Amino acid sequence: MKYIDEFQDPELARRLLDDIHATATRPWALMEVCGGQTHTIIRHGIDQLLPDTVELIHGPGCPVCVTPLEVIDKALEIAARPDVIFCSFGDMLRVPGTDRDLFRVRSEGGDVRVVYSPLDALKIARQNPDREVVFFGIGFETTAPPNAMTVYQARKHRIPNFSLLVSHVRVPPAIEAIMTSPSCRVQAFLAAGHVCSVMGMDEYPALAERFRVPIVVTGFEPLDLLEGIRRTVRQLERGEHTVDNAYPRAVRAGGNPAARAMLDDVFEVTDRAWRGIGTIPDSGWRLSARYRDFDAEHRFSVENIATREPAACRSGEVLQGQIKPHQCEAFGTTCTPRTPLGATMVSSEGACAAYYLYRRLGVTPTKLEASPVA
Amino acid sequence: MCLAVPGKVVDIEERDGTRMATVDFGGVVKEVCLEYVPDLAVGEYAIVHVGFALQRLDEESARQTLALFEELGLLQEEFGDPWEAAAAEAGTVPGPAVKDEAQEAQR
């Protein structure tokens, strides 16, 4: 247990782990939905501290990773236009499109800017009335309310040169897709805490009941994860399948009502393609009819871009928890953070990047020579 | 990107009809929209994601989380220069975001 000293409260971590070890009597497979949680788990070696019988399967909750290739290509085409200022969060810069990324577009003269908040992009639009300002609106239920508010403000203050390239995704339909997949091994979910800070827990009891899986809302720090895992294993051992909140300091049952109301106004539910996985019904949001004028796809006529994923990249299987990153042949050889084949190797929340960063010496000793330090 | 960081509200003002705050994240100060937690007051803590307060947070847990994030270098990841990080990842220039074991060990 070499990592346990790094825990904020090693004594509490030890007690939680002891409880998990004492409770688990049979093999269980838990999926952590969120990429932020995957990052913490791998960084702190939490999976290695658990009993051998408790397996963590890494889920599809990395927003950068699941943004489909065709949306990336649309972003690249728009960003390369001379009349456009293209604004994005920093983690999208190196996500590979079909033949380049945003970082490359910028080096070729595109005006690509990184913002901390979508409201910063709106400010840029106000300051540059003669340019088109596009914000790359990706993310789960946590990120959708900020983007919704920004479009709401653009409409309210009549800022015609602002638009949003939207690729928002929702967690509950992804859980449904995972549970109905024939190869599914998942027996319980650690639900993403900050998604629930916004959405609350209303959407989960029906899923827990239908698929007979415990769903435990879990935070992002090492101790939060241990507590979420502990509560999940307890339910599994008792044959229970309820929705439980192990992150009450940030999650209220009803979520954030103001944010939910804004989501209902600005967005409408739509089918959405997930990179490497395919289309999941009702799994995303697009702008609702009254905000359609602010949709960058329509404004720049990029609706018809079609793409194909590189065959060597198995990120779709990684995102569905069917393989671990190091079981992909490209991992650490042809695919590294410097030369990523798929988005899971780019984002700090991507499972492949987390394994590369913290595990490659352990999981791929034979490939070290072919994998120089990035 | 999905990181949500606790911060302390140090100032509040209405700007163009929008409730905005100055928020301190363990020394890094950012402008944050309070429209989703409108009753948040100066001195209180909130979980902030991409410039928006999403939930109120009690002071003790906020402080603990901030201290941990600082120690793990996550604040630098969230608020550092993304171009520098991307350039380092792309191998264009050496930079602090080149992620390898030696760098990790220095943190």
Coordinates of N, CA and C in Angstrom, one line a residue, chain A residues 114-239:
Chain A
V114 N -8.0 30.2 -26.0 CA -8.5 29.4 -24.8 C -9.1 30.3 -23.8
V115 N -10.3 29.9 -23.3 CA -10.9 30.7 -22.3 C -11.1 29.8 -21.1
Y116 N -11.2 30.5 -19.9 CA -11.5 29.8 -18.7 C -13.0 29.5 -18.6
S117 N -13.8 30.5 -19.0 CA -15.3 30.4 -18.9 C -15.9 30.7 -20.2
P118 N -17.1 30.1 -20.5 CA -17.7 30.5 -21.8 C -18.1 32.0 -21.8
L119 N -18.3 32.6 -20.6 CA -18.6 34.0 -20.6 C -17.5 34.9 -21.1
D120 N -16.3 34.3 -21.0 CA -15.1 35.0 -21.6 C -15.2 35.1 -23.1
A121 N -15.8 34.1 -23.7 CA -16.0 34.1 -25.2 C -17.0 35.1 -25.6
L122 N -18.0 35.2 -24.7 CA -19.1 36.3 -25.0 C -18.5 37.7 -24.9
K123 N -17.6 37.9 -24.0 CA -16.9 39.1 -23.8 C -16.1 39.4 -25.1
I124 N -15.4 38.4 -25.6 CA -14.6 38.6 -26.8 C -15.5 39.0 -28.0
A125 N -16.7 38.4 -28.0 CA -17.7 38.7 -29.1 C -18.1 40.2 -29.0
R126 N -18.3 40.7 -27.8 CA -18.7 42.1 -27.6 C -17.5 43.0 -28.1
Q127 N -16.3 42.6 -27.8 CA -15.1 43.4 -28.1 C -14.8 43.4 -29.6
N128 N -15.3 42.4 -30.3 CA -14.9 42.2 -31.8 C -16.2 42.1 -32.6
P129 N -17.0 43.1 -32.7 CA -18.3 43.0 -33.4 C -18.2 42.7 -34.9
D130 N -17.0 42.9 -35.5 CA -16.8 42.6 -36.9 C -16.3 41.2 -37.1
R131 N -16.1 40.4 -36.1 CA -15.7 39.0 -36.2 C -16.8 38.1 -35.7
E132 N -16.8 36.8 -36.2 CA -17.7 35.8 -35.7 C -16.9 35.1 -34.5
V133 N -17.6 35.0 -33.4 CA -16.9 34.4 -32.2 C -17.7 33.1 -31.9
V134 N -17.0 32.0 -32.0 CA -17.6 30.6 -31.8 C -17.1 30.0 -30.5
F135 N -17.9 29.5 -29.6 CA -17.5 28.8 -28.5 C -17.8 27.3 -28.6
F136 N -16.8 26.5 -28.3 CA -16.9 25.0 -28.4 C -17.6 24.5 -27.2
G137 N -18.9 24.2 -27.2 CA -19.6 23.9 -26.1 C -19.8 22.4 -25.9
I138 N -18.8 21.8 -25.2 CA -18.9 20.3 -25.0 C -19.0 20.1 -23.5
G139 N -19.3 18.8 -23.1 CA -19.3 18.5 -21.7 C -20.6 17.8 -21.3
F140 N -20.6 17.4 -20.0 CA -21.7 16.7 -19.4 C -22.6 17.7 -18.7
E141 N -23.5 17.2 -17.9 CA -24.5 18.1 -17.2 C -23.8 19.1 -16.3
T142 N -22.6 19.0 -15.9 CA -21.9 19.9 -15.1 C -21.5 21.2 -15.9
T143 N -21.1 21.0 -17.2 CA -20.7 22.1 -18.0 C -21.8 22.7 -18.8
A144 N -22.9 22.0 -19.0 CA -24.0 22.5 -19.8 C -24.6 23.8 -19.3
P145 N -24.8 23.9 -17.9 CA -25.4 25.1 -17.4 C -24.6 26.4 -17.7
P146 N -23.3 26.4 -17.5 CA -22.5 27.6 -17.9 C -22.7 27.9 -19.4
N147 N -22.7 26.9 -20.3 CA -22.8 27.2 -21.7 C -24.3 27.7 -22.0
A148 N -25.2 27.1 -21.3 CA -26.6 27.5 -21.5 C -26.8 29.0 -21.1
M149 N -26.2 29.4 -19.9 CA -26.3 30.8 -19.5 C -25.7 31.7 -20.5
T150 N -24.6 31.3 -21.1 CA -23.9 32.1 -22.0 C -24.7 32.4 -23.3
V151 N -25.4 31.4 -23.8 CA -26.3 31.6 -25.0 C -27.5 32.4 -24.6
Y152 N -28.0 32.2 -23.4 CA -29.1 33.0 -22.9 C -28.7 34.5 -22.8
Q153 N -27.5 34.7 -22.4 CA -27.0 36.1 -22.3 C -26.8 36.7 -23.7
A154 N -26.3 35.9 -24.6 CA -26.1 36.4 -26.0 C -27.4 36.8 -26.6
R155 N -28.4 36.0 -26.4 CA -29.8 36.3 -26.9 C -30.3 37.6 -26.2
K156 N -30.3 37.6 -24.9 CA -30.8 38.7 -24.1 C -30.2 40.0 -24.5
H157 N -28.8 40.0 -24.7 CA -28.1 41.3 -25.0 C -27.9 41.5 -26.5
R158 N -28.6 40.6 -27.3 CA -28.5 40.8 -28.7 C -27.1 40.9 -29.2
I159 N -26.3 39.8 -29.0 CA -24.9 39.8 -29.5 C -24.9 38.8 -30.7
P160 N -25.1 39.3 -31.9 CA -25.4 38.4 -33.1 C -24.2 37.7 -33.6
N161 N -23.0 38.2 -33.2 CA -21.8 37.5 -33.8 C -21.2 36.4 -32.8
F162 N -22.1 36.0 -31.9 CA -21.7 34.9 -31.0 C -22.5 33.6 -31.4
S163 N -21.8 32.5 -31.4 CA -22.5 31.2 -31.6 C -21.8 30.1 -30.8
L164 N -22.6 29.0 -30.7 CA -22.1 27.8 -29.9 C -22.0 26.6 -30.8
L165 N -20.9 25.9 -30.8 CA -20.8 24.6 -31.4 C -21.1 23.6 -30.3
V166 N -22.3 23.0 -30.4 CA -22.8 22.2 -29.2 C -22.6 20.7 -29.4
S167 N -22.0 20.1 -28.3 CA -21.9 18.6 -28.3 C -22.1 18.2 -26.9
H168 N -23.2 18.5 -26.2 CA -23.4 18.1 -24.8 C -23.9 16.7 -24.7
V169 N -23.5 16.1 -23.6 CA -23.9 14.7 -23.4 C -24.5 14.5 -22.0
R170 N -25.3 13.5 -21.8 CA -26.0 13.2 -20.5 C -25.6 11.8 -20.0
V171 N -25.4 11.8 -18.7 CA -25.0 10.5 -18.1 C -26.1 9.4 -18.1
P172 N -27.3 9.7 -17.6 CA -28.3 8.5 -17.5 C -28.5 7.7 -18.7
P173 N -28.6 8.3 -19.9 CA -28.7 7.4 -21.1 C -27.5 6.6 -21.4
A174 N -26.3 7.1 -21.0 CA -25.1 6.3 -21.1 C -25.1 5.1 -20.2
I175 N -25.6 5.3 -19.0 CA -25.7 4.1 -18.1 C -26.7 3.1 -18.7
E176 N -27.7 3.5 -19.2 CA -28.7 2.6 -19.9 C -28.0 1.9 -21.0
A177 N -27.3 2.6 -21.8 CA -26.6 1.9 -23.0 C -25.6 0.9 -22.5
I178 N -24.8 1.2 -21.4 CA -23.8 0.3 -20.9 C -24.5 -1.0 -20.3
M179 N -25.6 -0.8 -19.6 CA -26.3 -1.9 -19.0 C -27.0 -2.8 -20.0
T180 N -27.4 -2.3 -21.2 CA -28.1 -3.1 -22.2 C -27.1 -3.7 -23.2
S181 N -25.8 -3.4 -23.0 CA -24.9 -4.0 -24.0 C -24.7 -5.4 -23.6
P182 N -24.6 -6.3 -24.6 CA -24.5 -7.8 -24.4 C -23.3 -8.1 -23.6
S183 N -22.2 -7.3 -23.7 CA -20.9 -7.7 -23.0 C -20.8 -7.0 -21.7
C184 N -21.9 -6.5 -21.2 CA -21.8 -5.7 -19.9 C -21.5 -6.6 -18.7
R185 N -20.5 -6.1 -17.9 CA -20.1 -6.8 -16.7 C -20.4 -6.0 -15.5
V186 N -20.9 -4.7 -15.7 CA -21.0 -3.8 -14.6 C -22.1 -4.2 -13.6
Q187 N -21.8 -4.2 -12.3 CA -22.8 -4.6 -11.3 C -23.3 -3.4 -10.4
A188 N -22.6 -2.3 -10.5 CA -22.9 -1.1 -9.7 C -22.2 0.1 -10.3
F189 N -22.7 1.3 -10.0 CA -22.2 2.6 -10.5 C -21.8 3.5 -9.4
L190 N -20.6 4.1 -9.5 CA -20.3 5.3 -8.8 C -20.7 6.5 -9.7
A191 N -21.8 7.2 -9.3 CA -22.3 8.3 -10.1 C -21.4 9.5 -9.9
A192 N -21.3 10.3 -10.9 CA -20.4 11.5 -10.9 C -21.0 12.6 -10.1
G193 N -20.3 13.0 -9.0 CA -20.8 13.9 -8.0 C -21.2 15.3 -8.6
H194 N -20.4 15.9 -9.4 CA -20.7 17.2 -9.8 C -21.8 17.3 -10.9
V195 N -22.0 16.2 -11.6 CA -23.2 16.0 -12.5 C -24.4 16.1 -11.6
C196 N -24.4 15.4 -10.4 CA -25.5 15.4 -9.5 C -25.6 16.7 -8.8
S197 N -24.5 17.5 -8.6 CA -24.7 18.8 -8.0 C -25.6 19.7 -8.8
V198 N -25.6 19.5 -10.1 CA -26.5 20.2 -11.0 C -27.9 19.5 -11.1
M199 N -27.9 18.2 -11.4 CA -29.1 17.5 -11.8 C -29.8 16.9 -10.6
G200 N -29.2 16.8 -9.5 CA -29.8 16.0 -8.4 C -29.8 14.5 -8.7
M201 N -30.6 13.8 -8.0 CA -30.6 12.3 -8.1 C -31.9 11.8 -8.7
D202 N -32.8 12.6 -9.2 CA -34.1 12.1 -9.7 C -34.0 11.1 -10.8
E203 N -33.0 11.2 -11.6 CA -33.0 10.3 -12.8 C -32.5 8.9 -12.5
Y204 N -32.0 8.7 -11.3 CA -31.3 7.4 -11.0 C -32.1 6.3 -10.4
P205 N -33.1 6.6 -9.6 CA -33.9 5.4 -9.0 C -34.4 4.5 -10.0
A206 N -35.0 5.0 -11.1 CA -35.5 4.2 -12.2 C -34.5 3.3 -12.8
L207 N -33.3 3.8 -13.0 CA -32.2 3.0 -13.5 C -31.7 1.9 -12.5
A208 N -31.6 2.3 -11.2 CA -31.2 1.3 -10.2 C -32.2 0.2 -10.1
E209 N -33.5 0.5 -10.2 CA -34.6 -0.5 -10.1 C -34.6 -1.4 -11.4
R210 N -34.5 -0.7 -12.5 CA -34.6 -1.5 -13.8 C -33.5 -2.5 -13.9
F211 N -32.3 -2.0 -13.6 CA -31.1 -2.9 -13.9 C -30.6 -3.6 -12.6
R212 N -31.3 -3.3 -11.5 CA -31.0 -3.9 -10.2 C -29.5 -3.7 -9.8
V213 N -29.1 -2.4 -10.0 CA -27.7 -2.0 -9.7 C -27.7 -0.9 -8.6
P214 N -26.8 -1.0 -7.6 CA -26.6 0.2 -6.7 C -26.0 1.3 -7.5
I215 N -26.5 2.5 -7.2 CA -25.9 3.7 -7.8 C -25.6 4.7 -6.6
V216 N -24.3 4.9 -6.4 CA -23.8 5.7 -5.3 C -23.2 7.0 -5.8
V217 N -23.8 8.1 -5.5 CA -23.2 9.4 -5.9 C -21.9 9.6 -5.1
T218 N -20.8 9.9 -5.9 CA -19.5 9.9 -5.3 C -18.7 11.1 -5.7
G219 N -17.9 11.6 -4.7 CA -17.0 12.8 -5.0 C -15.7 12.4 -5.7
F220 N -14.8 13.3 -5.7 CA -13.6 13.2 -6.5 C -12.3 13.0 -5.8
E221 N -12.3 13.2 -4.5 CA -11.1 13.1 -3.8 C -10.9 11.7 -3.3
P222 N -9.6 11.3 -3.0 CA -9.4 9.9 -2.7 C -10.3 9.3 -1.6
L223 N -10.5 10.1 -0.6 CA -11.4 9.6 0.5 C -12.8 9.5 0.1
D224 N -13.3 10.5 -0.8 CA -14.6 10.4 -1.4 C -14.8 9.1 -2.1
L225 N -13.8 8.7 -2.9 CA -13.9 7.5 -3.7 C -14.0 6.3 -2.9
L226 N -13.1 6.2 -1.8 CA -13.1 5.1 -0.9 C -14.5 4.9 -0.3
E227 N -15.1 6.1 0.2 CA -16.4 6.0 0.8 C -17.5 5.5 -0.2
G228 N -17.4 6.1 -1.4 CA -18.4 5.6 -2.4 C -18.3 4.1 -2.7
I229 N -17.0 3.7 -2.8 CA -16.8 2.2 -3.1 C -17.3 1.4 -1.9
R230 N -17.0 1.9 -0.7 CA -17.4 1.1 0.5 C -18.9 1.0 0.6
R231 N -19.6 2.1 0.3 CA -21.1 2.0 0.4 C -21.6 1.1 -0.7
T232 N -21.0 1.1 -1.9 CA -21.4 0.3 -3.0 C -21.3 -1.2 -2.7
V233 N -20.1 -1.5 -2.2 CA -19.8 -2.9 -1.9 C -20.8 -3.5 -0.8
R234 N -21.1 -2.6 0.2 CA -22.0 -3.0 1.2 C -23.4 -3.4 0.6
Q235 N -23.9 -2.5 -0.3 CA -25.1 -2.8 -1.0 C -25.1 -4.1 -1.8
L236 N -24.0 -4.3 -2.5 CA -23.9 -5.5 -3.4 C -23.9 -6.7 -2.5
E237 N -23.1 -6.7 -1.4 CA -23.1 -7.9 -0.5 C -24.5 -8.2 0.1
R238 N -25.2 -7.1 0.3 CA -26.6 -7.3 0.9 C -27.7 -7.6 -0.1
G239 N -27.3 -7.6 -1.4 CA -28.3 -7.8 -2.5 C -29.2 -6.6 -2.7

